[in-house]
Short mmCIF file of C-alpha atoms in Angstrom, two decimals:
data_model
loop_
_atom_site.label_atom_id
_atom_site.label_comp_id
_atom_site.label_asym_id
_atom_site.label_seq_id
_atom_site.Cartn_x
_atom_site.Cartn_y
_atom_site.Cartn_z
CA MET A 35 -10.26 2.82 -33.98
CA SER A 36 -10.83 3.40 -30.30
CA TYR A 37 -11.08 6.77 -28.63
CA SER A 38 -10.12 7.46 -25.05
CA VAL A 39 -12.46 9.60 -23.00
CA PRO A 40 -10.66 12.67 -21.61
CA ASN A 41 -10.27 12.61 -17.85
CA MET A 42 -12.14 15.63 -16.47
CA GLU A 43 -9.87 15.88 -13.44
CA ASP A 44 -6.83 16.05 -15.72
CA ILE A 45 -8.48 18.76 -17.82
CA LEU A 46 -9.36 20.83 -14.76
CA ALA A 47 -5.86 20.41 -13.35
CA GLU A 48 -4.36 21.55 -16.66
CA MET A 49 -6.67 24.59 -16.76
CA ARG A 50 -5.74 25.50 -13.19
CA GLU A 51 -2.04 25.16 -13.98
CA LYS A 52 -2.44 27.41 -17.03
CA PHE A 53 -4.41 29.96 -15.00
CA ILE A 54 -1.80 30.08 -12.24
CA GLU A 55 1.03 30.40 -14.76
CA THR A 56 -0.60 33.23 -16.70
CA ALA A 57 -1.82 35.01 -13.55
CA GLN A 58 1.68 34.87 -12.05
CA GLU A 59 3.12 36.47 -15.19
CA LYS A 60 0.64 39.31 -14.86
CA LEU A 61 1.33 39.74 -11.15
CA ASP A 62 5.06 39.85 -11.87
CA ARG A 63 4.52 42.56 -14.46
CA LEU A 64 2.31 44.55 -12.09
CA ASN A 65 4.99 44.42 -9.40
CA ASP A 66 7.60 45.47 -11.98
CA ILE A 67 5.50 48.51 -12.85
CA LEU A 68 5.15 49.41 -9.18
CA ALA A 69 8.95 49.26 -8.93
CA LEU A 70 9.14 51.73 -11.82
CA PHE A 71 6.67 53.99 -10.03
CA THR A 72 8.83 53.81 -6.93
CA SER A 73 11.83 54.94 -8.98
CA GLY A 74 10.00 58.15 -9.90
CA LYS A 75 7.69 57.31 -12.82
CA GLY A 76 4.43 57.49 -10.89
CA ALA A 77 2.92 60.01 -13.30
CA ASP A 78 3.81 58.05 -16.46
CA THR A 79 0.47 57.78 -18.26
CA ALA A 80 1.48 54.81 -20.43
CA LEU A 81 2.64 52.82 -17.40
CA GLN A 82 -0.53 53.68 -15.50
CA GLN A 83 -2.66 52.52 -18.41
CA GLU A 84 -0.70 49.26 -18.65
CA PHE A 85 -1.09 48.71 -14.91
CA ARG A 86 -4.85 49.15 -15.11
CA ARG A 87 -5.07 46.90 -18.19
CA GLU A 88 -3.25 44.09 -16.39
CA VAL A 89 -5.57 44.35 -13.37
CA HIS A 90 -8.58 44.34 -15.71
CA SER A 91 -7.16 41.33 -17.56
CA LEU A 92 -6.80 39.44 -14.29
CA LYS A 93 -10.40 40.29 -13.49
CA GLY A 94 -11.49 38.80 -16.82
CA MET A 95 -9.40 35.68 -16.25
CA GLY A 96 -11.26 35.12 -12.99
CA GLY A 97 -14.46 34.86 -15.01
CA THR A 98 -12.95 32.71 -17.77
CA PHE A 99 -11.48 30.19 -15.34
CA GLN A 100 -14.47 30.18 -12.97
CA MET A 101 -12.66 32.05 -10.16
CA PRO A 102 -15.26 34.68 -9.15
CA LEU A 103 -13.37 35.67 -5.99
CA VAL A 104 -10.41 36.72 -8.15
CA THR A 105 -12.80 38.76 -10.28
CA GLU A 106 -14.35 40.40 -7.23
CA LEU A 107 -11.00 41.26 -5.66
CA CYS A 108 -9.76 42.78 -8.93
CA HIS A 109 -13.00 44.73 -9.25
CA THR A 110 -12.44 46.14 -5.76
CA PHE A 111 -8.87 47.04 -6.73
CA GLU A 112 -10.06 48.82 -9.88
CA ALA A 113 -12.55 50.84 -7.84
CA PHE A 114 -9.78 51.79 -5.42
CA LEU A 115 -7.57 53.01 -8.29
CA GLU A 116 -10.33 54.98 -10.01
CA GLY A 117 -9.65 58.70 -10.15
CA GLU A 118 -5.96 58.37 -9.25
CA ASP A 119 -3.67 60.17 -11.69
CA HIS A 120 -0.37 59.74 -9.85
CA PHE A 121 1.12 56.69 -8.12
CA ASP A 122 2.71 58.25 -5.05
CA GLU A 123 4.24 56.21 -2.23
CA PRO A 124 0.97 55.60 -0.28
CA LEU A 125 -0.81 54.43 -3.45
CA ILE A 126 2.12 52.19 -4.37
CA GLN A 127 2.11 50.59 -0.91
CA ALA A 128 -1.66 50.10 -1.06
CA SER A 129 -1.32 48.51 -4.51
CA HIS A 130 1.27 46.08 -3.15
CA ILE A 131 -1.25 44.99 -0.51
CA TYR A 132 -3.84 44.25 -3.19
CA LEU A 133 -1.33 42.35 -5.34
CA ASP A 134 -0.10 40.29 -2.38
CA ARG A 135 -3.69 39.38 -1.51
CA LEU A 136 -4.36 38.41 -5.12
CA ALA A 137 -1.25 36.25 -5.22
CA ASP A 138 -2.28 34.45 -2.02
CA LEU A 139 -5.84 33.95 -3.29
CA ILE A 140 -4.71 32.54 -6.64
CA GLU A 141 -2.24 30.20 -4.97
CA SER A 142 -4.89 28.99 -2.51
CA GLY A 143 -7.26 27.93 -5.27
CA GLU A 144 -10.27 29.37 -3.40
CA GLY A 145 -11.81 30.85 -6.49
CA HIS A 146 -15.45 30.34 -5.54
CA PRO A 147 -17.32 32.30 -2.86
CA THR A 148 -16.94 30.45 0.44
CA ALA A 149 -17.23 31.13 4.13
CA SER A 150 -13.76 32.69 3.90
CA ARG A 151 -14.83 35.29 1.32
CA GLN A 152 -14.85 38.12 3.85
CA GLU A 153 -11.38 37.11 5.02
CA TRP A 154 -10.01 37.60 1.51
CA LEU A 155 -11.66 41.01 1.15
CA HIS A 156 -11.19 42.19 4.74
CA GLY A 157 -8.60 44.82 5.56
CA LEU A 158 -7.84 45.93 2.03
CA PRO A 159 -6.99 49.64 1.60
CA GLN A 160 -10.04 51.86 1.10
CA LYS A 161 -10.57 55.40 -0.06
CA PRO A 162 -10.18 58.04 2.68
CA SER A 163 -13.29 58.99 4.64
CA ASP A 164 -15.05 62.28 4.05
CA ALA A 165 -15.79 64.90 6.73
CA TYR A 166 -18.76 62.86 7.99
CA GLY A 167 -16.75 59.66 8.36
CA TYR A 168 -18.39 57.87 5.44
CA SER A 169 -16.23 55.94 3.02
CA VAL A 170 -15.73 57.83 -0.24
CA ARG A 171 -16.66 55.39 -2.99
CA SER A 172 -15.71 55.70 -6.61
CA GLN A 173 -18.89 54.00 -7.84
CA PRO A 174 -22.43 53.42 -6.59
CA THR A 175 -22.99 50.32 -4.48
CA VAL A 176 -25.67 47.63 -4.38
CA LEU A 177 -26.08 45.61 -1.16
CA VAL A 178 -27.45 42.14 -1.99
CA ILE A 179 -28.74 40.06 0.93
CA GLY A 180 -29.44 36.34 1.14
CA ILE A 181 -29.37 35.58 -2.59
CA GLU A 182 -28.21 32.20 -3.91
CA GLU A 183 -25.03 32.05 -6.00
CA GLN A 184 -26.67 31.64 -9.42
CA GLN A 185 -28.91 34.67 -8.95
CA SER A 186 -26.05 36.61 -7.37
CA ASN A 187 -24.00 36.19 -10.54
CA VAL A 188 -26.88 37.49 -12.66
CA ILE A 189 -27.36 40.49 -10.37
CA ARG A 190 -23.63 41.27 -10.27
CA ASP A 191 -23.25 41.11 -14.06
CA ASN A 192 -26.29 43.27 -14.78
CA PHE A 193 -25.38 45.98 -12.28
CA ALA A 194 -21.70 45.95 -13.30
CA GLU A 195 -22.75 46.86 -16.86
CA SER A 196 -24.39 50.00 -15.44
CA GLY A 197 -21.41 50.98 -13.27
CA PHE A 198 -22.53 49.57 -9.91
CA ALA A 199 -20.42 47.52 -7.49
CA CYS A 200 -22.18 44.72 -5.59
CA VAL A 201 -21.62 43.72 -1.97
CA PHE A 202 -23.08 40.36 -0.91
CA GLN A 203 -24.18 39.35 2.59
CA LYS A 204 -25.93 36.19 3.72
CA THR A 205 -27.51 37.12 7.05
CA SER A 206 -29.69 40.04 8.07
CA GLU A 207 -27.57 41.01 11.08
CA VAL A 208 -24.35 41.48 9.11
CA ALA A 209 -26.25 43.05 6.21
CA PHE A 210 -27.94 45.62 8.46
CA GLU A 211 -24.56 46.65 9.88
CA THR A 212 -23.10 46.87 6.36
CA ALA A 213 -25.96 49.08 5.21
CA LEU A 214 -25.51 51.47 8.13
CA LYS A 215 -21.78 51.78 7.47
CA THR A 216 -21.77 52.05 3.68
CA HIS A 217 -25.11 53.74 2.81
CA PRO A 218 -25.61 51.78 -0.44
CA GLU A 219 -27.57 53.31 -3.30
CA ILE A 220 -29.60 50.09 -3.68
CA VAL A 221 -30.52 47.19 -1.39
CA ILE A 222 -31.87 43.91 -2.78
CA VAL A 223 -33.16 41.37 -0.24
CA ASN A 224 -34.34 37.80 -0.59
CA GLN A 225 -37.77 37.40 0.99
CA VAL A 226 -36.62 34.09 2.49
CA LEU A 227 -33.64 34.58 4.80
CA PRO A 228 -32.07 32.06 7.22
CA ASP A 229 -32.52 34.28 10.27
CA MET A 230 -35.60 36.44 9.59
CA ASP A 231 -38.20 37.41 7.01
CA GLY A 232 -36.86 39.64 4.25
CA ALA A 233 -39.87 41.95 4.48
CA GLU A 234 -39.13 42.63 8.15
CA LEU A 235 -35.52 43.46 7.32
CA LEU A 236 -36.65 45.90 4.64
CA ARG A 237 -39.01 47.63 7.07
CA GLY A 238 -36.12 48.13 9.47
CA LEU A 239 -33.79 49.42 6.77
CA GLY A 240 -36.47 51.68 5.31
CA ALA A 241 -37.04 53.29 8.70
CA THR A 242 -33.35 54.14 9.06
CA LYS A 243 -32.72 57.86 8.58
CA GLY A 244 -29.31 57.35 6.97
CA LEU A 245 -30.88 55.23 4.21
CA SER A 246 -33.57 57.71 3.20
CA LYS A 247 -32.15 57.94 -0.35
CA THR A 248 -31.61 54.20 -0.76
CA LYS A 249 -33.83 52.28 -3.19
CA PHE A 250 -35.10 48.88 -2.03
CA ALA A 251 -36.14 45.70 -3.81
CA MET A 252 -37.19 42.25 -2.62
CA ILE A 253 -36.90 39.00 -4.55
CA CYS A 254 -40.00 36.90 -3.90
CA PRO A 255 -41.14 33.38 -4.80
CA ASP A 256 -44.57 34.90 -5.51
CA ARG A 257 -44.99 38.64 -6.07
CA ARG A 258 -48.74 38.48 -5.52
CA GLN A 259 -48.28 36.99 -2.08
CA ALA A 260 -45.55 39.53 -1.31
CA LEU A 261 -47.98 42.36 -1.99
CA GLN A 262 -49.69 41.42 1.27
CA GLU A 263 -46.60 42.63 3.11
CA ASN A 264 -47.61 46.19 2.18
CA LEU A 265 -44.06 47.35 1.62
CA THR A 266 -44.28 50.89 0.32
CA ALA A 267 -41.58 52.11 -2.07
CA VAL A 268 -40.15 48.57 -2.39
CA HIS A 269 -39.88 47.01 -5.85
CA LEU A 270 -40.91 43.35 -5.93
CA LEU A 271 -38.75 41.13 -8.13
CA SER A 272 -39.44 37.48 -8.93
CA GLN A 273 -37.08 34.54 -8.70
CA LYS A 274 -38.26 33.24 -12.07
CA ASN A 275 -37.70 36.49 -13.96
CA ILE A 276 -34.76 37.86 -12.00
CA ASP A 277 -32.67 38.81 -15.06
CA ALA A 278 -35.37 40.95 -16.69
CA ASP A 279 -36.59 42.27 -13.34
CA VAL A 280 -33.13 43.42 -12.30
CA MET A 281 -32.61 45.18 -15.64
CA ASN A 282 -35.93 46.97 -15.18
CA PHE A 283 -34.98 47.91 -11.64
CA ILE A 284 -31.67 49.34 -12.87
CA ALA A 285 -33.60 51.43 -15.39
CA ILE A 286 -35.91 52.68 -12.66
CA THR A 287 -32.96 53.48 -10.41
CA LEU A 288 -31.07 55.38 -13.09
CA THR A 289 -34.07 57.42 -14.22
CA THR A 290 -35.63 58.42 -10.90
#
């Protein structure tokens, strides 16, 4: 008896088709719920819970079907909805923007982080600013700079378990601007960056008055060599032990 070897391209195409079909069903249901909110049921607790469950389910599907951008967009949407106990007209309109962006992203097939990542996340509704003009965030934020994809996934997963949202930047210039605007609770920098040394970036960030309460860490090929940089109040993490190191850093952050 002969056995045919499954064609991997056919399997992937079938998985993608199933993902799109199931995701579209969830998006349709989410839009149906928004229509119910528009008709005057914005305070319906059961409908709100269902809405949040469907968004959370989409976020999980992004992980199952290797579509991390879908997961990240849903995570951002969940953070935006956190603390809301009534879907009024502005919140409904904002939710439609998120759902339309999700629909476009899923249809595009750009599930993996690419150069267009910021385009997918740019311009989405955010929480109102406080009296000082800073964005009001519903959860603490970690700014991760210049980290390769595999390590980024480890960092994201570990911090997500402790209630942190991660923002990823590749270059020091964009990352510095992001830090000044968002005032993250934690900054993690790769020692080796494409445009400058990670230690120099940390010195600049650490000298910024608006980041006086931010905790800093640097991922180094060799922690012993990194000690020569004389970075005070910076935790040195290693590329080899990043999972354990990040968990220890979370523990330090949460207890100090």
